[in-house]
Amino acid sequence: MLEEVDGGVLFIDEVYQLDPKNNKDGADIMNLLHTFAEDKRGERSVVLAGYRDEVETLLSFNPGLASRSPNTWVFEDYLEPELRSIYHKMMSDRKMVVESASSFGVNATT
């Protein structure tokens, strides 16, 4: 699979499921990704995605991972007013009329 990422991006979502501290296969995969990213620096990109706390825990498995990952983007959760605005925009784009968001049970929950 890694060979197929020729000049591109390897995106791994929910990467924390590898759980390298408790799973030997996960540890082996993380070490392989670390070597791959180091050997192909500047040629290929590896994006590790997931919940912030879990990804930080994952990166603590090998201190070299975090130090070699200079770019980190954190996407904060939407606030309820933002979710309502997105909802109304999506409905408007589809030419659907929304009389009252609450009448449709549109409420943000966490």
Tab-separated table of C-alpha atoms in Angstrom:
chain	number	residue	atom	x	y	z
A	1	MET	CA	0.000	0.000	0.000
A	2	LEU	CA	2.747	2.480	0.872
A	3	GLU	CA	4.376	2.055	-2.536
A	4	GLU	CA	1.137	3.232	-4.159
A	5	VAL	CA	1.448	6.644	-2.482
A	6	ASP	CA	3.812	7.793	-5.209
A	7	GLY	CA	4.138	11.552	-4.921
A	8	GLY	CA	0.804	11.773	-3.159
A	9	VAL	CA	-0.812	11.772	0.234
A	10	LEU	CA	-1.528	8.846	2.529
A	11	PHE	CA	-4.566	9.774	4.660
A	12	ILE	CA	-5.322	7.573	7.670
A	13	ASP	CA	-8.529	8.416	9.529
A	14	GLU	CA	-9.159	7.183	13.073
A	15	VAL	CA	-5.446	6.384	13.270
A	16	TYR	CA	-5.661	6.046	17.061
A	17	GLN	CA	-7.323	2.662	16.528
A	18	LEU	CA	-3.857	1.290	15.808
A	19	ASP	CA	-3.257	1.571	19.585
A	20	PRO	CA	0.499	0.867	19.431
A	21	LYS	CA	0.908	0.808	23.223
A	22	ASN	CA	-1.430	-2.185	23.553
A	23	ASN	CA	-1.313	-3.789	20.122
A	24	LYS	CA	1.876	-5.196	18.600
A	25	ASP	CA	0.485	-4.988	15.059
A	26	GLY	CA	-0.436	-1.352	15.673
A	27	ALA	CA	3.080	-0.668	16.973
A	28	ASP	CA	4.596	-2.320	13.902
A	29	ILE	CA	2.386	-0.239	11.597
A	30	MET	CA	3.274	2.994	13.411
A	31	ASN	CA	6.985	2.180	13.162
A	32	LEU	CA	6.562	1.419	9.455
A	33	LEU	CA	4.728	4.725	8.926
A	34	HIS	CA	7.462	6.547	10.821
A	35	THR	CA	10.170	5.032	8.615
A	36	PHE	CA	8.119	5.662	5.466
A	37	ALA	CA	7.536	9.314	6.358
A	38	GLU	CA	11.215	9.813	7.149
A	39	ASP	CA	12.518	8.041	4.038
A	40	LYS	CA	10.077	9.839	1.719
A	41	ARG	CA	10.276	13.286	3.344
A	42	GLY	CA	9.452	15.915	0.740
A	43	GLU	CA	8.142	13.326	-1.728
A	44	ARG	CA	5.032	12.067	0.022
A	45	SER	CA	2.809	13.230	2.823
A	46	VAL	CA	1.221	11.239	5.607
A	47	VAL	CA	-1.900	12.635	7.281
A	48	LEU	CA	-2.955	11.079	10.576
A	49	ALA	CA	-6.518	12.052	11.462
A	50	GLY	CA	-8.716	11.420	14.453
A	51	TYR	CA	-9.872	12.829	17.750
A	52	ARG	CA	-7.304	15.235	19.149
A	53	ASP	CA	-6.650	13.560	22.525
A	54	GLU	CA	-6.404	10.096	21.009
A	55	VAL	CA	-4.018	11.229	18.258
A	56	GLU	CA	-1.817	12.989	20.826
A	57	THR	CA	-1.730	9.781	22.881
A	58	LEU	CA	-0.860	7.830	19.751
A	59	LEU	CA	1.999	10.188	18.883
A	60	SER	CA	3.388	9.844	22.415
A	61	PHE	CA	4.067	6.178	21.576
A	62	ASN	CA	7.205	7.309	19.753
A	63	PRO	CA	8.618	10.753	20.607
A	64	GLY	CA	10.195	10.874	17.145
A	65	LEU	CA	6.758	10.961	15.520
A	66	ALA	CA	5.665	14.217	17.108
A	67	SER	CA	9.033	15.889	16.559
A	68	ARG	CA	8.912	14.949	12.865
A	69	SER	CA	5.356	16.185	12.466
A	70	PRO	CA	5.783	19.948	12.266
A	71	ASN	CA	2.324	20.644	10.837
A	72	THR	CA	-0.709	20.099	13.017
A	73	TRP	CA	-4.221	21.286	12.249
A	74	VAL	CA	-6.962	21.157	14.831
A	75	PHE	CA	-10.528	21.560	13.627
A	76	GLU	CA	-12.739	22.669	16.488
A	77	ASP	CA	-16.306	21.406	16.760
A	78	TYR	CA	-19.009	23.610	15.294
A	79	LEU	CA	-21.097	25.658	17.718
A	80	GLU	CA	-24.881	25.272	17.606
A	81	PRO	CA	-25.456	28.590	15.773
A	82	GLU	CA	-22.910	27.527	13.144
A	83	LEU	CA	-24.648	24.171	12.670
A	84	ARG	CA	-28.001	25.913	12.261
A	85	SER	CA	-26.494	28.271	9.690
A	86	ILE	CA	-25.021	25.340	7.743
A	87	TYR	CA	-28.369	23.554	7.863
A	88	HIS	CA	-30.261	26.595	6.569
A	89	LYS	CA	-27.698	27.127	3.799
A	90	MET	CA	-27.969	23.496	2.697
A	91	MET	CA	-31.758	23.701	2.626
A	92	SER	CA	-31.647	27.004	0.737
A	93	ASP	CA	-29.196	25.579	-1.817
A	94	ARG	CA	-31.698	22.786	-2.431
A	95	LYS	CA	-34.524	25.339	-2.713
A	96	MET	CA	-36.217	23.879	0.346
A	97	VAL	CA	-38.096	26.154	2.726
A	98	VAL	CA	-37.458	25.856	6.446
A	99	GLU	CA	-40.276	27.331	8.509
A	100	SER	CA	-38.690	26.716	11.888
A	101	ALA	CA	-35.585	24.686	12.549
A	102	SER	CA	-36.896	23.561	15.927
A	103	SER	CA	-40.083	22.192	14.345
A	104	PHE	CA	-37.897	19.733	12.455
A	105	GLY	CA	-35.956	18.726	15.539
A	106	VAL	CA	-32.791	20.416	14.344
A	107	ASN	CA	-30.777	20.792	17.500
A	108	ALA	CA	-27.072	20.388	17.996
A	109	THR	CA	-26.108	17.769	20.525
A	110	THR	CA	-22.753	16.678	21.792
